[in-house]
Coordinates of C-alpha atoms in Angstrom, one line a residue:
M221 CA -9.6 58.7 -48.0
V222 CA -10.3 62.4 -48.5
K223 CA -12.8 64.0 -46.0
P224 CA -15.9 65.6 -47.3
M225 CA -15.5 69.3 -48.2
A226 CA -17.4 70.7 -45.0
V227 CA -15.0 68.7 -42.8
C228 CA -12.1 69.8 -45.1
L229 CA -13.0 73.6 -44.5
I230 CA -13.2 73.1 -40.7
A231 CA -9.8 71.3 -40.7
L232 CA -8.1 74.0 -42.7
W233 CA -9.6 76.6 -40.5
V234 CA -8.8 75.0 -37.2
A235 CA -5.6 73.0 -38.0
S236 CA -4.6 73.7 -41.6
G237 CA -5.4 70.0 -42.4
C238 CA -6.9 68.5 -45.3
Q239 CA -5.5 67.2 -48.5
Q240 CA -6.4 70.3 -50.6
E241 CA -4.3 73.4 -51.6
P242 CA -5.0 76.5 -49.7
S243 CA -6.7 79.2 -51.6
D244 CA -3.8 81.8 -51.8
F245 CA -2.9 80.7 -55.2
D246 CA -0.7 83.0 -57.3
P247 CA -0.4 82.1 -61.0
I248 CA 2.7 84.3 -61.4
N249 CA 4.6 82.8 -58.4
P250 CA 2.7 79.5 -57.9
G251 CA 5.5 77.6 -56.1
K252 CA 4.9 76.2 -52.6
G253 CA 7.0 73.8 -50.7
P254 CA 10.2 73.6 -48.5
G255 CA 12.2 76.0 -50.8
Q256 CA 10.3 78.8 -49.3
M257 CA 11.9 78.2 -46.0
V258 CA 15.3 79.0 -46.9
G259 CA 17.4 81.8 -48.7
N260 CA 15.4 84.7 -47.4
D261 CA 18.2 86.5 -45.5
G262 CA 20.1 88.0 -48.6
P263 CA 23.2 86.9 -50.4
L264 CA 26.1 84.8 -48.8
N265 CA 28.7 87.0 -50.5
T266 CA 28.1 90.6 -51.5
G267 CA 30.2 92.3 -54.1
P268 CA 32.0 90.9 -57.0
F269 CA 34.1 87.8 -56.7
A270 CA 38.0 88.1 -56.7
G271 CA 40.9 85.8 -57.0
V272 CA 42.0 86.2 -60.7
D273 CA 45.6 86.0 -62.1
Q274 CA 46.1 89.0 -64.0
S275 CA 48.6 87.2 -66.3
M276 CA 49.4 83.7 -66.9
P277 CA 52.8 82.4 -65.4
Q278 CA 55.8 81.4 -67.5
T279 CA 56.3 77.8 -68.3
R280 CA 59.2 76.1 -66.2
Q281 CA 61.9 75.3 -68.5
V282 CA 62.0 71.6 -68.4
D283 CA 61.4 68.9 -71.0
P284 CA 57.6 68.3 -71.0
P285 CA 56.1 64.9 -70.2
D286 CA 55.2 62.5 -72.9
D287 CA 51.8 61.2 -73.3
A288 CA 52.5 57.8 -72.0
S289 CA 51.9 58.8 -68.5
L290 CA 50.6 61.5 -66.2
P291 CA 52.8 64.4 -65.5
D292 CA 55.1 63.9 -62.4
C293 CA 55.5 67.1 -60.5
G294 CA 58.4 66.6 -58.2
E295 CA 59.9 68.8 -55.5
D296 CA 61.3 71.5 -57.7
C297 CA 58.2 71.6 -59.7
L298 CA 56.0 72.1 -56.4
D299 CA 58.4 74.7 -55.2
Y300 CA 58.0 76.5 -58.6
C301 CA 54.2 76.4 -58.5
N302 CA 54.3 77.6 -54.8
S303 CA 56.5 80.6 -55.8
L304 CA 54.0 81.8 -58.4
D305 CA 51.4 82.8 -55.7
L306 CA 48.3 82.0 -58.1
Q307 CA 45.1 83.5 -57.0
N308 CA 42.7 81.3 -59.0
P309 CA 42.3 77.9 -57.5
V310 CA 41.9 76.1 -60.8
N311 CA 45.2 77.6 -61.9
R312 CA 46.8 76.8 -58.6
G313 CA 45.7 73.2 -58.8
L314 CA 46.6 72.9 -62.4
C315 CA 50.1 74.2 -62.1
P316 CA 51.7 70.7 -61.2
S317 CA 50.3 69.4 -64.3
L318 CA 51.0 72.4 -66.6
W319 CA 53.3 75.2 -66.2
G320 CA 55.4 73.3 -63.4
V321 CA 56.1 70.3 -65.7
G322 CA 56.9 72.3 -68.9
L323 CA 53.5 72.3 -70.6
E324 CA 51.7 75.5 -71.4
P325 CA 48.1 76.5 -72.4
R326 CA 46.9 78.0 -75.6
P327 CA 46.8 81.9 -75.8
V328 CA 43.5 83.4 -74.9
Q329 CA 41.5 84.9 -78.0
T330 CA 39.1 87.5 -76.9
A331 CA 36.2 86.8 -79.3
E332 CA 36.5 83.0 -78.7
A333 CA 36.6 83.3 -75.0
C334 CA 33.7 85.7 -75.0
R335 CA 31.6 83.6 -77.3
R336 CA 32.2 80.6 -75.0
L337 CA 31.4 82.6 -71.8
F338 CA 28.0 83.9 -73.3
A339 CA 27.1 80.4 -74.4
D340 CA 27.8 78.8 -71.0
M341 CA 26.5 81.6 -68.7
I342 CA 23.8 83.3 -70.7
G343 CA 22.7 80.5 -73.1
R344 CA 23.4 82.1 -76.4
F345 CA 26.2 83.2 -78.6
P346 CA 26.9 87.1 -78.2
T347 CA 26.6 89.7 -81.0
E348 CA 29.7 91.5 -82.3
Q349 CA 28.6 94.6 -80.4
E350 CA 28.4 92.6 -77.2
V351 CA 31.8 91.3 -77.7
A352 CA 33.1 94.8 -78.0
S353 CA 31.1 96.1 -75.1
V354 CA 31.2 93.3 -72.6
C355 CA 34.5 91.5 -73.2
K356 CA 37.1 93.7 -75.1
D357 CA 39.7 95.6 -73.1
R358 CA 38.1 94.5 -69.8
P359 CA 39.5 92.1 -67.2
W360 CA 38.0 88.7 -67.4
A361 CA 36.9 88.9 -63.7
E362 CA 34.7 91.9 -64.7
V363 CA 33.3 90.1 -67.6
V364 CA 32.4 87.0 -65.6
N365 CA 31.0 89.0 -62.7
D366 CA 28.9 90.9 -65.1
L367 CA 27.5 87.8 -66.8
M368 CA 26.8 86.1 -63.3
S369 CA 24.7 89.0 -62.3
R370 CA 22.3 88.6 -65.1
D371 CA 19.0 86.9 -64.9
E372 CA 19.9 84.7 -67.8
F373 CA 22.7 83.2 -65.7
V374 CA 20.2 82.1 -63.2
E375 CA 17.6 80.8 -65.7
L376 CA 20.2 78.8 -67.5
N377 CA 21.2 77.1 -64.3
Q378 CA 17.5 76.5 -63.5
R379 CA 17.2 74.7 -66.8
F380 CA 20.4 72.7 -65.9
W381 CA 18.8 71.5 -62.6
A382 CA 15.4 70.9 -64.3
D383 CA 17.2 68.3 -66.4
R384 CA 19.0 66.7 -63.3
L385 CA 15.8 66.5 -61.3
L386 CA 13.7 65.4 -64.3
Y387 CA 10.9 68.0 -63.9
N388 CA 7.6 66.4 -65.2
N389 CA 4.3 67.9 -64.1
E390 CA 2.5 64.7 -64.8
A391 CA 4.7 62.8 -62.1
V392 CA 5.0 65.7 -59.6
S393 CA 2.8 68.7 -58.9
V394 CA 3.6 71.6 -60.8
V395 CA 3.3 73.8 -57.8
R396 CA 6.1 71.8 -56.2
I397 CA 8.2 72.1 -59.4
F398 CA 7.7 75.9 -59.2
D399 CA 9.1 75.8 -55.7
A400 CA 12.2 73.7 -56.6
D401 CA 12.8 76.1 -59.4
D402 CA 12.7 79.0 -57.0
L403 CA 15.1 77.2 -54.7
V404 CA 17.5 76.8 -57.6
G405 CA 17.2 80.5 -58.4
K406 CA 18.2 81.3 -54.8
L407 CA 21.2 79.0 -55.1
Y408 CA 22.5 80.9 -58.2
R409 CA 21.8 84.3 -56.7
G410 CA 24.0 83.2 -53.8
E411 CA 21.3 83.2 -51.3
V412 CA 21.5 79.5 -50.3
P413 CA 24.7 77.6 -49.5
Y414 CA 25.1 74.4 -51.6
D415 CA 24.9 72.1 -48.6
Q416 CA 21.6 73.6 -47.4
F417 CA 20.2 73.6 -51.0
A418 CA 21.2 69.8 -51.2
A419 CA 19.4 69.1 -47.9
V420 CA 16.3 70.7 -49.0
V421 CA 16.2 68.9 -52.4
S422 CA 16.8 65.6 -50.6
A423 CA 13.3 66.0 -49.0
H424 CA 11.6 67.9 -51.8
P425 CA 8.6 66.5 -53.5
V426 CA 10.3 66.9 -56.9
L427 CA 12.6 64.2 -55.8
T428 CA 10.6 62.0 -53.2
R429 CA 7.3 62.0 -55.5
R430 CA 9.4 61.0 -58.6
Y431 CA 10.3 57.5 -57.4
A432 CA 8.1 54.8 -56.2
T433 CA 10.1 53.1 -53.2
A434 CA 12.4 54.2 -50.5
G435 CA 15.3 52.4 -52.1
D436 CA 14.7 54.2 -55.5
R437 CA 14.7 57.6 -53.6
A438 CA 18.0 56.8 -51.9
E439 CA 19.6 55.7 -55.1
A440 CA 18.4 58.8 -56.8
L441 CA 19.8 61.0 -54.1
F442 CA 23.2 59.3 -54.4
W443 CA 23.4 59.8 -58.2
L444 CA 22.4 63.4 -57.7
L445 CA 24.7 64.5 -54.9
M446 CA 27.6 61.8 -54.9
G447 CA 27.6 61.1 -58.7
R448 CA 27.5 57.2 -58.3
P449 CA 25.1 54.5 -57.3
P450 CA 25.2 53.6 -53.6
L451 CA 26.6 50.4 -52.4
G452 CA 24.1 47.8 -51.4
S453 CA 24.6 48.6 -47.7
E454 CA 24.4 52.5 -48.4
R455 CA 21.1 52.0 -50.3
S456 CA 19.4 50.1 -47.7
D457 CA 20.7 52.1 -44.8
L458 CA 19.7 55.5 -46.4
A459 CA 16.4 54.0 -47.7
R460 CA 15.2 53.7 -44.0
L461 CA 15.1 57.5 -43.9
Y462 CA 12.7 57.5 -46.9
N463 CA 10.3 55.0 -45.5
L464 CA 8.1 57.9 -44.4
W465 CA 7.5 59.2 -48.1
H466 CA 4.3 58.0 -49.9
N467 CA 2.9 58.9 -53.3
G468 CA -0.5 60.2 -53.8
Y469 CA -2.7 62.9 -55.2
Y470 CA -4.4 66.0 -54.0
D471 CA -7.1 68.4 -55.2
H472 CA -6.0 71.7 -56.4
P473 CA -9.0 74.2 -56.2
H474 CA -7.8 76.8 -58.8
L475 CA -6.2 74.4 -61.4
G476 CA -9.2 72.1 -61.1
E477 CA -7.0 68.9 -61.2
R478 CA -5.9 66.2 -58.9
L479 CA -2.2 66.7 -58.8
P480 CA 0.5 64.2 -58.0
D481 CA 2.4 64.9 -54.8
A482 CA 4.2 63.5 -52.0
F483 CA 2.5 62.4 -48.8
I484 CA 4.0 61.2 -45.3
E485 CA 2.9 57.8 -44.3
Y486 CA 3.5 57.5 -40.5
E487 CA 5.9 54.6 -39.8
C488 CA 7.6 53.4 -36.7
V489 CA 4.9 54.7 -34.4
T490 CA 2.3 53.1 -32.2
D491 CA -1.5 53.2 -32.6
E492 CA -1.4 56.0 -30.1
G493 CA 1.1 58.1 -32.3
E494 CA 4.1 57.4 -30.2
V495 CA 7.6 56.2 -31.3
N496 CA 7.5 52.4 -31.4
S497 CA 10.7 51.1 -29.8
E498 CA 10.3 47.8 -31.4
T499 CA 10.1 49.1 -35.1
K500 CA 11.9 52.3 -35.0
G501 CA 14.9 50.6 -36.5
A502 CA 13.1 50.6 -39.8
C503 CA 13.4 54.4 -39.6
T504 CA 16.9 54.7 -38.4
S505 CA 20.1 55.0 -40.4
V506 CA 23.2 53.8 -38.7
L507 CA 25.9 53.9 -41.4
W508 CA 27.0 57.4 -40.9
G509 CA 26.1 57.6 -37.1
Y510 CA 22.8 57.0 -35.5
N511 CA 20.2 59.1 -37.3
E512 CA 16.4 58.4 -36.5
L513 CA 13.7 60.0 -38.6
I514 CA 10.2 59.5 -37.2
L515 CA 7.3 62.1 -37.2
K516 CA 4.3 61.6 -35.0
P517 CA 0.8 61.9 -36.5
D518 CA -1.8 64.7 -35.2
M519 CA -5.1 65.9 -36.3
R520 CA -3.7 66.9 -39.7
A521 CA -3.4 63.1 -40.7
E522 CA -5.9 61.3 -42.9
E523 CA -6.9 57.6 -43.1
D524 CA -7.1 56.8 -39.4
G525 CA -4.0 58.9 -38.7
E526 CA -1.7 57.0 -41.2
V527 CA -1.2 59.4 -44.0
M528 CA -0.8 63.2 -44.4
W529 CA -0.4 65.4 -47.3
S530 CA 3.2 66.9 -47.4
G531 CA 1.6 70.3 -48.1
L532 CA 0.6 70.4 -44.5
L533 CA 4.1 69.9 -43.1
K534 CA 5.4 72.5 -40.7
D535 CA 8.8 74.1 -41.2
H536 CA 10.5 72.1 -38.4
E537 CA 9.0 68.9 -39.9
W538 CA 10.5 69.7 -43.3
E539 CA 13.8 70.5 -41.8
K540 CA 13.8 67.1 -40.0
L541 CA 13.0 65.3 -43.2
Q542 CA 16.2 66.7 -44.8
L543 CA 18.2 64.3 -42.8
P544 CA 19.4 62.3 -46.0
G545 CA 20.9 65.3 -47.6
K546 CA 22.5 66.5 -44.4
I547 CA 24.2 63.3 -44.0
L548 CA 25.6 63.1 -47.6
A549 CA 26.7 66.7 -47.2
G550 CA 28.9 65.6 -44.4
Q551 CA 31.1 63.5 -46.7
S552 CA 34.1 64.7 -48.7
E553 CA 32.7 62.9 -51.7
F554 CA 29.7 65.3 -51.7
W555 CA 31.9 68.5 -52.0
E556 CA 34.0 66.9 -54.8
K557 CA 31.0 66.1 -56.8
A558 CA 29.7 69.6 -56.5
V559 CA 32.9 71.1 -58.0
D560 CA 33.1 68.3 -60.5
D561 CA 29.7 69.2 -61.9
V562 CA 30.8 72.8 -62.5
L563 CA 34.1 71.7 -64.1
E564 CA 32.1 69.3 -66.4
Q565 CA 29.6 72.2 -67.2
Y566 CA 32.2 74.6 -68.4
L567 CA 35.1 72.5 -69.7
G568 CA 33.2 69.4 -71.1
Y569 CA 35.6 67.0 -69.6
D570 CA 36.4 65.5 -66.1
L571 CA 39.3 67.8 -65.0
G572 CA 38.7 67.0 -61.5
R573 CA 39.7 63.2 -62.1
M574 CA 42.6 64.1 -64.4
A575 CA 44.2 66.6 -62.1
P576 CA 42.8 65.8 -58.6
E577 CA 44.7 69.0 -57.2
V578 CA 42.3 71.1 -59.1
R579 CA 39.3 69.5 -57.4
N580 CA 40.9 69.8 -54.0
E581 CA 41.6 73.5 -54.5
L582 CA 38.0 74.1 -55.7
V583 CA 36.5 72.3 -52.6
S584 CA 38.5 74.5 -50.3
H585 CA 37.6 77.6 -52.3
L586 CA 33.9 76.6 -52.2
L587 CA 34.0 76.2 -48.4
E588 CA 36.0 79.4 -47.9
H589 CA 33.2 81.2 -49.5
D590 CA 30.4 79.7 -47.3
A591 CA 29.5 77.1 -50.0
D592 CA 28.3 79.8 -52.4
I593 CA 28.4 77.8 -55.6
R594 CA 28.9 80.9 -57.8
S595 CA 32.3 81.0 -56.4
V596 CA 33.1 77.8 -58.1
H597 CA 31.6 79.1 -61.4
F598 CA 33.7 82.3 -61.2
A599 CA 36.9 80.5 -60.5
V600 CA 36.4 78.0 -63.4
A601 CA 35.2 80.7 -65.8
T602 CA 38.2 82.9 -65.0
S603 CA 40.7 80.1 -65.3
A604 CA 43.4 79.3 -67.9
A605 CA 42.0 75.9 -68.5
Y606 CA 38.7 77.6 -69.6
L607 CA 39.6 80.8 -71.3
Q608 CA 42.4 79.4 -73.6
S609 CA 41.8 78.8 -77.2
A610 CA 40.8 75.5 -78.7
Q611 CA 42.1 76.4 -82.2
G612 CA 45.2 75.1 -83.7
Q613 CA 47.4 72.0 -83.6
T614 CA 48.8 70.4 -80.2
D615 CA 51.9 68.3 -79.5
T616 CA 50.4 66.7 -76.6
R617 CA 47.2 64.8 -75.7
F618 CA 46.9 66.3 -72.1
R619 CA 43.3 67.6 -72.5
W620 CA 44.0 70.7 -70.3
T621 CA 46.6 72.3 -72.7
W622 CA 43.8 73.4 -75.0
G623 CA 40.5 75.0 -74.5
P624 CA 37.1 73.5 -74.3
L625 CA 35.2 72.5 -77.4
K626 CA 31.6 71.5 -76.9
Q627 CA 28.3 70.9 -78.9
V628 CA 25.7 73.5 -78.1
H629 CA 22.3 72.7 -76.7
A630 CA 19.4 72.9 -78.8
E631 CA 18.1 76.1 -77.0
T632 CA 21.5 77.7 -77.3
W633 CA 21.4 77.3 -81.2
L634 CA 17.8 78.4 -81.5
D635 CA 18.1 81.4 -79.1
T636 CA 21.2 82.6 -80.9
I637 CA 19.4 82.3 -84.3
E638 CA 16.5 84.3 -82.9
H639 CA 18.7 87.0 -81.3
T640 CA 20.7 87.5 -84.5
T641 CA 18.2 87.4 -87.1
G642 CA 15.1 88.8 -85.3
Y643 CA 13.2 85.7 -86.4
E644 CA 10.5 85.0 -83.6
L645 CA 10.6 81.5 -82.3
G646 CA 9.2 81.3 -78.9
D647 CA 10.4 79.6 -75.9
C648 CA 10.1 76.4 -73.6
D649 CA 9.3 76.3 -69.9
H650 CA 11.2 73.7 -68.2
R651 CA 8.9 74.1 -65.3
I652 CA 5.7 72.8 -67.3
P653 CA 7.0 70.3 -69.7
E654 CA 3.6 68.6 -70.1
T655 CA 0.9 71.1 -71.3
R656 CA -1.8 69.0 -72.9
D657 CA -4.2 68.7 -70.1
L658 CA -3.6 72.4 -69.0
E659 CA -4.4 73.6 -72.7
R660 CA -7.7 71.6 -72.5
S661 CA -8.8 73.2 -69.1
D662 CA -11.3 76.0 -68.9
R663 CA -10.3 76.8 -65.2
L664 CA -9.1 80.5 -64.7
G665 CA -6.3 79.4 -62.6
T666 CA -5.0 77.1 -65.3
I667 CA -5.3 79.7 -68.0
A668 CA -3.6 82.2 -65.8
L669 CA -0.8 79.8 -65.1
L670 CA 0.0 79.2 -68.8
K671 CA -0.5 83.0 -69.6
N672 CA 2.1 83.7 -66.9
S673 CA 4.5 80.9 -68.1
R674 CA 7.3 81.2 -70.6
W675 CA 5.2 79.2 -73.3
P676 CA 4.2 81.4 -76.2
L677 CA 0.5 81.3 -76.6
E678 CA -1.6 81.6 -79.8
D679 CA -4.8 83.6 -80.0
D680 CA -7.0 80.6 -79.1
G681 CA -5.0 80.0 -75.9
D682 CA -3.1 77.0 -77.1
I683 CA 0.7 76.9 -77.1
D684 CA 2.7 77.7 -80.1
D685 CA 4.4 74.5 -80.5
G686 CA 6.9 75.4 -83.2
Y687 CA 9.9 76.0 -81.0
R688 CA 9.3 73.0 -78.6
S689 CA 8.9 70.6 -81.5
L690 CA 12.1 71.6 -83.2
A691 CA 14.0 71.7 -80.0
Q692 CA 12.9 68.3 -78.8
A693 CA 13.9 66.7 -82.1
L694 CA 17.4 68.3 -81.4
G695 CA 17.5 66.9 -77.9
G696 CA 16.2 70.0 -75.9
C697 CA 13.1 71.0 -74.0
P698 CA 12.9 67.5 -72.7
R699 CA 9.5 66.3 -71.3
N700 CA 11.4 63.9 -68.7
D701 CA 8.8 61.3 -68.9
V702 CA 10.9 58.5 -70.5
G703 CA 14.2 60.2 -71.6
G704 CA 15.8 63.4 -70.9
R705 CA 18.0 65.9 -72.7
F706 CA 20.5 64.7 -75.2
R707 CA 23.2 66.2 -77.7
I708 CA 23.9 64.2 -80.8
V709 CA 25.1 64.6 -84.4
S710 CA 23.1 62.4 -86.7
I711 CA 21.4 62.4 -90.0
L712 CA 18.0 63.1 -88.3
T713 CA 19.2 66.0 -86.3
T714 CA 21.3 67.5 -89.1
A715 CA 18.2 67.3 -91.5
Q716 CA 16.1 69.0 -89.0
Q717 CA 18.7 71.8 -88.6
L718 CA 19.1 72.3 -92.4
N719 CA 15.2 72.4 -92.7
F720 CA 15.1 75.0 -90.1
V721 CA 17.9 77.1 -91.5
N722 CA 16.4 76.9 -95.0
R723 CA 13.2 78.2 -93.5
I724 CA 15.0 81.1 -91.8
C725 CA 17.3 82.2 -94.8
N726 CA 15.2 80.9 -97.7
P727 CA 18.0 80.6 -100.1
S728 CA 15.7 79.4 -102.8
F729 CA 13.2 82.2 -102.5
D730 CA 10.4 79.7 -101.8
G731 CA 7.2 81.7 -101.6
D732 CA 5.7 79.3 -99.0
L733 CA 8.5 80.1 -96.6
D734 CA 8.5 83.0 -94.2
G735 CA 12.0 83.7 -93.9
V736 CA 13.8 86.8 -92.5
D737 CA 13.7 90.1 -94.0
A738 CA 16.6 90.7 -96.3
S739 CA 17.5 93.9 -94.2
M740 CA 18.6 91.5 -91.5
L741 CA 21.1 89.8 -93.8
L742 CA 22.6 92.8 -95.4
P743 CA 24.8 95.8 -94.3
P744 CA 22.7 98.7 -93.4
D745 CA 23.7 100.7 -96.5
I746 CA 23.1 97.9 -99.0
D747 CA 19.9 97.8 -101.2
P748 CA 18.6 94.3 -101.7
D749 CA 18.4 94.8 -105.4
V750 CA 21.8 96.2 -106.2
A751 CA 23.9 93.9 -108.5
V752 CA 26.7 91.9 -106.7
D753 CA 30.3 92.2 -107.5
R754 CA 33.4 90.8 -105.8
E755 CA 33.7 93.4 -103.2
L756 CA 30.1 93.6 -102.4
A757 CA 30.0 89.8 -101.8
A758 CA 33.1 90.0 -99.5
K759 CA 31.3 92.8 -97.6
I760 CA 28.1 90.8 -97.2
V761 CA 29.9 87.8 -96.0
G762 CA 32.0 89.9 -93.6
Y763 CA 28.8 91.5 -92.3
Q764 CA 27.0 88.0 -91.7
T765 CA 30.2 86.5 -90.2
K766 CA 30.3 89.2 -87.6
K767 CA 26.6 89.0 -87.1
F768 CA 26.5 85.3 -86.6
F769 CA 29.9 84.3 -85.2
S770 CA 30.8 87.5 -83.4
R771 CA 34.2 87.7 -85.2
S772 CA 35.7 89.1 -88.4
A773 CA 35.9 86.9 -91.4
S774 CA 39.3 85.5 -92.2
G775 CA 41.2 86.5 -95.4
S776 CA 40.3 83.0 -97.1
E777 CA 36.6 83.3 -96.1
L778 CA 36.7 86.7 -97.7
D779 CA 38.6 85.4 -100.8
D780 CA 35.9 82.7 -101.1
A781 CA 33.1 85.1 -100.9
R782 CA 34.7 87.2 -103.8
D783 CA 35.0 84.2 -106.0
H784 CA 31.4 83.4 -105.2
G785 CA 30.3 86.8 -105.8
E786 CA 32.1 86.9 -109.2
A787 CA 30.3 83.7 -110.2
C788 CA 27.1 85.1 -109.1
S789 CA 27.5 88.4 -111.0
R790 CA 27.7 86.6 -114.3
Q791 CA 24.1 85.8 -113.9
V792 CA 23.2 89.4 -112.8
C793 CA 22.8 88.3 -109.1
T794 CA 21.3 90.8 -106.5
A795 CA 22.5 91.4 -103.1
E796 CA 19.6 89.6 -101.5
E797 CA 20.0 86.6 -104.1
F798 CA 23.7 86.4 -102.7
A799 CA 22.9 87.2 -99.0
R800 CA 20.3 84.4 -98.6
P801 CA 22.5 81.3 -99.6
A802 CA 25.3 83.0 -97.6
C803 CA 23.0 83.0 -94.6
F804 CA 22.3 79.3 -95.1
A805 CA 25.9 78.4 -95.5
L806 CA 26.9 80.2 -92.3
L807 CA 24.0 79.2 -90.0
S808 CA 24.4 75.6 -91.0
S809 CA 28.1 75.5 -90.3
S810 CA 30.0 73.6 -87.7
E811 CA 30.7 77.0 -86.1
M812 CA 27.0 77.3 -85.0
L813 CA 27.0 74.0 -83.4
F814 CA 30.3 73.7 -81.6
Y815 CA 32.1 76.3 -79.5

């Protein structure tokens, strides 16, 4: 039961106690929570990361293994790999399954590798100019360090964790979501070690308020940090450390809403507020040692001392509540899951399971760098497994002998089209996936929150929903209420993409479509009304291929363009009339959807 406002003001003044947000609300940086406690002392590692192999080793001259069984690296193979003195931990762990057994990776193609790096680290494909200025004739270590230093790298990984933590501001306070997002930002700026990050997340309202029971919270943490469901004994034991958490609502004075948030329900204490020796076992984990988690109530508590809003917790109480994450961080499985996540993020397959030596090397590498998760991103992104080409035929089924090939996320596809065509699309804000109630509000705090968010606003203050609607149809911008992000190729998604590309390129010159200006689709010196011939058609396709794919058009592609240009010229076809269908063909091709 919430106290009357007069009592609330007294409690806030005397003991910071009442279930209402303090008045220092900042709509630009609204986050409040345990994430503010950590990562305030600067980066764990200064300067660029090192540990790159300047050249790939020679393959050992032995008969390569067949596909019937995993490679068997014997004593001679191990001696060979040890003699190479490989600096990259992925390459070092991969050698017994690659060079040491007679297999070899594909060669690195600069434009292809650069395109992959931009998509995975920045969230869009690069332009031809970016391939030349960022990637060409530079060591890959410099390229990766450059991309990791950008704000887009942090923002992309914030979106990655928003998907994993299922941000939804109808289930969890938007203030707590912003705090969790800031915490993830600190992780990817190298200001928080991964084990400390995991500990804070384990007791963060974005996790505890998202689930209804202690057992569900324990299971969610296992999936998040260990990559598997807990065993029955693990679930019941860890759940005892989540018995204190309780779901409720509190009044936010600036947003004018009752926001969902986590509360503390004082368990395992007597009526006098002392530890109850008879019931404290219900608040104690014993599977990983003796771990007791009991908080004592004081004047901040509501409802006869039984419940307190988590916004009133003190720093030492937050730290105590992080016991579940600290326990799991003490397990080797926790660190293996951390590096497996990065491998999956970049490679698109489970190399840690296929070649466990890679996983072991990366865990050691991560710990040597003070649990700075960026060190693993750097190691994977500069490895032979990642940089090698995915093109061409292969004589083996061992997945690590050719490069990653993945489907783009919806936002990557949309942001690339926006960046290359200049067509303004908008954005999504993963921190505020549900906006309906906020758009209806007339409170200044709510208006300021939306105005300072990433959502594009129309003149009337409503959100421009075009980007979100298309992205959600393609699996992006998830609301995280029932389902989350997905990637799929289907009739529905293909139709959505074709309709959008048709709107952008307008190949039929439909007067109702607001397509991009012809100048964005033609080389700078070409007039839209000039007649097309074979060579001009090849020039247009060559220009668009560089613009959209960050590479030069192949000979066969240019020959096809010439043939189509000749056919078009028979009907007195202009440059624009040729360029718009060419735009449609390129932007709807598989090269825009897979990389």
